[in-house]
XYZ file of C-alpha atoms in Angstrom:
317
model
C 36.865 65.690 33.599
C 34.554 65.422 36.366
C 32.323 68.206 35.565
C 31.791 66.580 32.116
C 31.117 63.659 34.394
C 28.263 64.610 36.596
C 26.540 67.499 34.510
C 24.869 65.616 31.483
C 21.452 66.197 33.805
C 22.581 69.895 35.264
C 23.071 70.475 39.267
C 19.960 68.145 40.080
C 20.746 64.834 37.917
C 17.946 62.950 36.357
C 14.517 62.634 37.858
C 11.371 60.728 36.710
C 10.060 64.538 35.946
C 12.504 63.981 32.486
C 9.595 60.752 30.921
C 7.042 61.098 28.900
C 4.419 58.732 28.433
C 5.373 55.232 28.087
C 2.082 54.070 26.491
C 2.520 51.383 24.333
C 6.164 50.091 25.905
C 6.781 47.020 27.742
C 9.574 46.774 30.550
C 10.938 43.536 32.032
C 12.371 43.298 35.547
C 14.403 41.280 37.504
C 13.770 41.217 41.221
C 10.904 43.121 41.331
C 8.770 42.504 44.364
C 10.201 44.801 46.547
C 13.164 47.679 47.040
C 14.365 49.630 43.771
C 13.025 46.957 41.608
C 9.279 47.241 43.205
C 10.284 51.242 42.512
C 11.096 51.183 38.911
C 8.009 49.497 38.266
C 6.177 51.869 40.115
C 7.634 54.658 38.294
C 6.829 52.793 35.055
C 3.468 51.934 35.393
C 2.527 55.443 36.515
C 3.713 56.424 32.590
C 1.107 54.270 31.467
C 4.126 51.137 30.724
C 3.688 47.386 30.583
C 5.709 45.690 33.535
C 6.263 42.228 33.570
C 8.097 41.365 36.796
C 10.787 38.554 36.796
C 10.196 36.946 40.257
C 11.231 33.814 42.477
C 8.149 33.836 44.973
C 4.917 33.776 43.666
C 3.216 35.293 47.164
C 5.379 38.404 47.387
C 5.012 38.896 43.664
C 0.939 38.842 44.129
C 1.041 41.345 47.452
C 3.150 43.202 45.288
C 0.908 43.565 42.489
C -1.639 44.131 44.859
C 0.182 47.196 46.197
C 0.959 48.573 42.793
C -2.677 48.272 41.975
C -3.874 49.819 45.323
C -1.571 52.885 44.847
C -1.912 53.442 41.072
C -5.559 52.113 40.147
C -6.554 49.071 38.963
C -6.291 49.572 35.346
C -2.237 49.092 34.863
C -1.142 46.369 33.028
C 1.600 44.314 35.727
C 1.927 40.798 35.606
C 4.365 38.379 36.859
C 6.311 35.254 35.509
C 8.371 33.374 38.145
C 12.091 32.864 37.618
C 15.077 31.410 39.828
C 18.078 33.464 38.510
C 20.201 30.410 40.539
C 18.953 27.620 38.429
C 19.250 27.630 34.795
C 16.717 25.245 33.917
C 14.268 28.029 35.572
C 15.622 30.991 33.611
C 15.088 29.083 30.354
C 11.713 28.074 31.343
C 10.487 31.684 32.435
C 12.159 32.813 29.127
C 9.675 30.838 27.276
C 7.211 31.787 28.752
C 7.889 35.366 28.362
C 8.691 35.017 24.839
C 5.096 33.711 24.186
C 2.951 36.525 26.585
C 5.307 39.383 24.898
C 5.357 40.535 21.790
C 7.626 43.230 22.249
C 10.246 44.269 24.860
C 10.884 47.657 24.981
C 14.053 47.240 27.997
C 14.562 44.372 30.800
C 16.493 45.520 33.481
C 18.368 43.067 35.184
C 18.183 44.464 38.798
C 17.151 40.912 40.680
C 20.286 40.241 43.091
C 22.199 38.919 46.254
C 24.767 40.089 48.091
C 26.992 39.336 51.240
C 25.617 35.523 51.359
C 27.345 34.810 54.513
C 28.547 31.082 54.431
C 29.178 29.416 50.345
C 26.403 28.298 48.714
C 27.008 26.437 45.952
C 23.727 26.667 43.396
C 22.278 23.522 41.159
C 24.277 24.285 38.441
C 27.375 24.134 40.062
C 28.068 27.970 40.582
C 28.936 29.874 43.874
C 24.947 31.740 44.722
C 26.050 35.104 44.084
C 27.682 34.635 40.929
C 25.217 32.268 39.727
C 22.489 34.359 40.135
C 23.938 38.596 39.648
C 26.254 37.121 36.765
C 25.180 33.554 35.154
C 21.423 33.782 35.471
C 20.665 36.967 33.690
C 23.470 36.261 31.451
C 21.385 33.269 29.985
C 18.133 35.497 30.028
C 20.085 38.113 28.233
C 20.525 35.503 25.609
C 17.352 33.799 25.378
C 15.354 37.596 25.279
C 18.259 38.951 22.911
C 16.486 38.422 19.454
C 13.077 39.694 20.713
C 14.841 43.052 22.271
C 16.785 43.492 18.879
C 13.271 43.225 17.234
C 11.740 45.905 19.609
C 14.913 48.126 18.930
C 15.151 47.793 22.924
C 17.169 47.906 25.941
C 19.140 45.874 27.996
C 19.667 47.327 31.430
C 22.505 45.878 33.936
C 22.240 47.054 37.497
C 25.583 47.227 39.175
C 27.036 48.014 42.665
C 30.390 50.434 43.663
C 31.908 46.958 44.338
C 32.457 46.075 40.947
C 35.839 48.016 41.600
C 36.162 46.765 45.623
C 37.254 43.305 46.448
C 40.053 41.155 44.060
C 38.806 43.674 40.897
C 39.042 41.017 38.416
C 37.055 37.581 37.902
C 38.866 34.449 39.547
C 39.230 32.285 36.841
C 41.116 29.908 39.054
C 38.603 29.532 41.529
C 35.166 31.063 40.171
C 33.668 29.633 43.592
C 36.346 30.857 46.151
C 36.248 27.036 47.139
C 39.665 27.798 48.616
C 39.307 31.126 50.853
C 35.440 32.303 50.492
C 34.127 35.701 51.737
C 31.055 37.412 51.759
C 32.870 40.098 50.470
C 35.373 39.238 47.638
C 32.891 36.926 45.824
C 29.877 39.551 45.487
C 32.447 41.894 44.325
C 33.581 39.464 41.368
C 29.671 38.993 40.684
C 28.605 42.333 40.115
C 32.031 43.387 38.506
C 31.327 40.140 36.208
C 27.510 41.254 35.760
C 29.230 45.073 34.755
C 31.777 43.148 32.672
C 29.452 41.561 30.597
C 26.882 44.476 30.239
C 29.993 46.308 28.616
C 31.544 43.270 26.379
C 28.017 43.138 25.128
C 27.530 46.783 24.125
C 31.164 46.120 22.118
C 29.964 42.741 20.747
C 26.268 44.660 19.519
C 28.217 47.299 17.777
C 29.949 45.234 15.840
C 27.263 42.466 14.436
C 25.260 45.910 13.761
C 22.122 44.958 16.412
C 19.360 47.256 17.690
C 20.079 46.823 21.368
C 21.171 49.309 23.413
C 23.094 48.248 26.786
C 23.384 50.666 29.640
C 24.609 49.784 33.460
C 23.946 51.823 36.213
C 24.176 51.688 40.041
C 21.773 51.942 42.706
C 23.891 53.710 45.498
C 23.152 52.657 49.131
C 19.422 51.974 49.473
C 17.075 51.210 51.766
C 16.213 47.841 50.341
C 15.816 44.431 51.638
C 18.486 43.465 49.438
C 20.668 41.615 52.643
C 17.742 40.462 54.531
C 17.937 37.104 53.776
C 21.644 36.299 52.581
C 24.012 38.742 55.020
C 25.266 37.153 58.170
C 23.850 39.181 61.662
C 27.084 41.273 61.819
C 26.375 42.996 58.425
C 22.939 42.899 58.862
C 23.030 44.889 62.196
C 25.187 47.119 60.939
C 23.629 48.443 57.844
C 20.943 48.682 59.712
C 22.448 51.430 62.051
C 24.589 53.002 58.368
C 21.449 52.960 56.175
C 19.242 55.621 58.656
C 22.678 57.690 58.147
C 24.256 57.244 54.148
C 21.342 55.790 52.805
C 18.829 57.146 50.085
C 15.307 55.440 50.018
C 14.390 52.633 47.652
C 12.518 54.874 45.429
C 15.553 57.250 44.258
C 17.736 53.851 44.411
C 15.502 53.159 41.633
C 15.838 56.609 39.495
C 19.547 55.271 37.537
C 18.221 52.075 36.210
C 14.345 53.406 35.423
C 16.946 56.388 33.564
C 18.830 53.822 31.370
C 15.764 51.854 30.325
C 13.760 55.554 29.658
C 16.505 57.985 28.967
C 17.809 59.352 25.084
C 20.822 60.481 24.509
C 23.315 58.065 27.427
C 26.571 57.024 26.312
C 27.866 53.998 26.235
C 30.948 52.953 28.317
C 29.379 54.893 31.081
C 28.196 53.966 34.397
C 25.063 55.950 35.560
C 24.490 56.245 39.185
C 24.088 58.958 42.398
C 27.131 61.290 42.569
C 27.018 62.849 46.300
C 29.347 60.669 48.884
C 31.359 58.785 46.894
C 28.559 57.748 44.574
C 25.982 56.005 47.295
C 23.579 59.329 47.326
C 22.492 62.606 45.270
C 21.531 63.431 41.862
C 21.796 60.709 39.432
C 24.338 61.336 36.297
C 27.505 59.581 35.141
C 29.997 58.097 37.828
C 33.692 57.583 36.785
C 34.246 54.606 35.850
C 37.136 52.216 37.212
C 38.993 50.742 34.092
C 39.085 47.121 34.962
C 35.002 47.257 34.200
C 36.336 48.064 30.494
C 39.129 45.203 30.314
C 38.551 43.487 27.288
C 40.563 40.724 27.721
C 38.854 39.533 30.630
C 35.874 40.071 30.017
C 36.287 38.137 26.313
C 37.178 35.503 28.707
C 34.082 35.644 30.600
C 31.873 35.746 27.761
C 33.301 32.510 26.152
C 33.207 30.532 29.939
C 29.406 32.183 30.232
C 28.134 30.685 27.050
C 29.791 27.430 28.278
C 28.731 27.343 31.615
C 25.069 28.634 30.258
C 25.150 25.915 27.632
C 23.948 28.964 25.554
C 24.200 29.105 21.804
C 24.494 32.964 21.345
C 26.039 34.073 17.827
C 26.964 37.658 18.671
């Protein structure tokens, strides 16, 4: 079982070396100003791709750019549109205004995230930050880019973490916002297993209406990214600072699984893509194994019906 596992890509796993050109195709992303995000669209652009980058501040976005332009020429087609994943209102309006720049969307990766915020935050819409933003904000963009992404025949990308299957392993309906016993820990655990949740509810839901969209979720592994910088309290900070120089892979192959699923012919479904070396934080990228609550349908039927509530989203799928 585990050879059939990791050997879809042979001994070395998938590498950018596998794309062809991407002339002509249009990717969306999430959180892409720096880290595995900045990455993929690096990667992308340099196959001749559209980006559009999916960002909440405008002046990392533009140095960003910048960069990208610097390193690959000034001829590649990047732009940005600014989103806050935590507020709704923002995800609809940045939908919009995607909807009427794009024609056609060939994947969007949802890789924007946060992780170990240290203390509750509670976001505008009512939502505890990390769940708000991994789970409920791309949810709604999910919905609002869904028709457009069928049209395209396109992809929908979900980027994951290992502690989808870490923490409580299910979603706390009870207490969505650990109001009663909060940790750092527990509740970005239930927001990536809900992001992973969804990602595989909706590749069940778009095989039954029949749709054009194909859903894949993947993992970064442990990266060298800035993804705690802001939201981890000193403790964690300090000490992935010391772990990353010794488990970590850089930003650039943390990007390789989720610039695979968005590229890549041939992936199943059901499958979670990611590096296979050290329990799945480094190495060649190829199918993990995949921890069965991800798959339960039960719950995650439940979390679809309290996302399109919570989203106030009217999505018929």
């Amino acid at each position: 079982m585990t050879n059939m596992l990791t050997k879809q890509f042979g001994k070395k796993g998938w590498t950018p070396e596998r794309i062809g050109s991407l002339k002509g195709k249009t990717y969306v992303i999430t959180g892409a100003n720096s880290g595995a995000g900045f990455e993929a669209s690096r990667i992308l652009l340099s196959k001749g791709a559209k980006v559009v980058m999916m960002n909440r501040n405008p002046d990392k976005s533009a140095t960003a750019i910048e960069a990208l332009k610097l390193s690959l020429g000034q001829h590649i087609d990047v732009s940005f549109i600014q989103v806050d994943l935590g507020e709704l209102g923002s995800v609809r309006t940045a939908a919009n205004e995607l909807l009427n720049l794009t024609p056609s969307i060939d994947a969007l990766i949802c890789n924007g995230a946060i992780a170990q915020v240290a203390k509750q935050q509670i976001t505008v819409d009512g939502f505890e930050s990390q769940l708000g933003v991994n789970h409920f904000g791309h949810f709604l963009l999910c919905g609002l880019l869904f028709d457009r992404i069928n049209e395209s025949k396109g992809r929908i990308v979900m980027v994951g973490s290992n502690a989808y299957k870490m923490g409580l392993k299910r979603i706390k309906f009870e207490d969505l916002n650990f109001d009663n016993k909060y940790t750092a820990w527990d509740s970005y655990a239930q927001s990536k297993l809900a992001q992973m949740m969804f990602g595989y509810e909706l590749q069940r839901r778009i095989k039954a209406a029949g749709k054009n969209v194909e859903v894949q979720v993947c993992h970064p592994g442990a990266s060298r990214t800035n993804l705690l910088k802001d939201t981890a309290s000193t403790f964690n900070k300090i000490l992935w600072a010391v772990m990353s120089r010794v488990i970590a892979q850089s930003a650039e192959k943390g990007a390789w699984p989720e610039v695979m699923c968005a590229t890549e012919q041939g992936l199943q479904s059901a499958a979670l893509y990611g590096p296979t070396k050290r329990a799945n934080t480094v190495g060649p990228v190829d199918q993990n194994k995949l921890d069965s609550i991800a798959l339960n349908q039960d719950m995650a039927a439940k979390l679809w019906t309290l996302s399109l509530d919570k989203t106030s989203l009217n999505w018929l799928l």
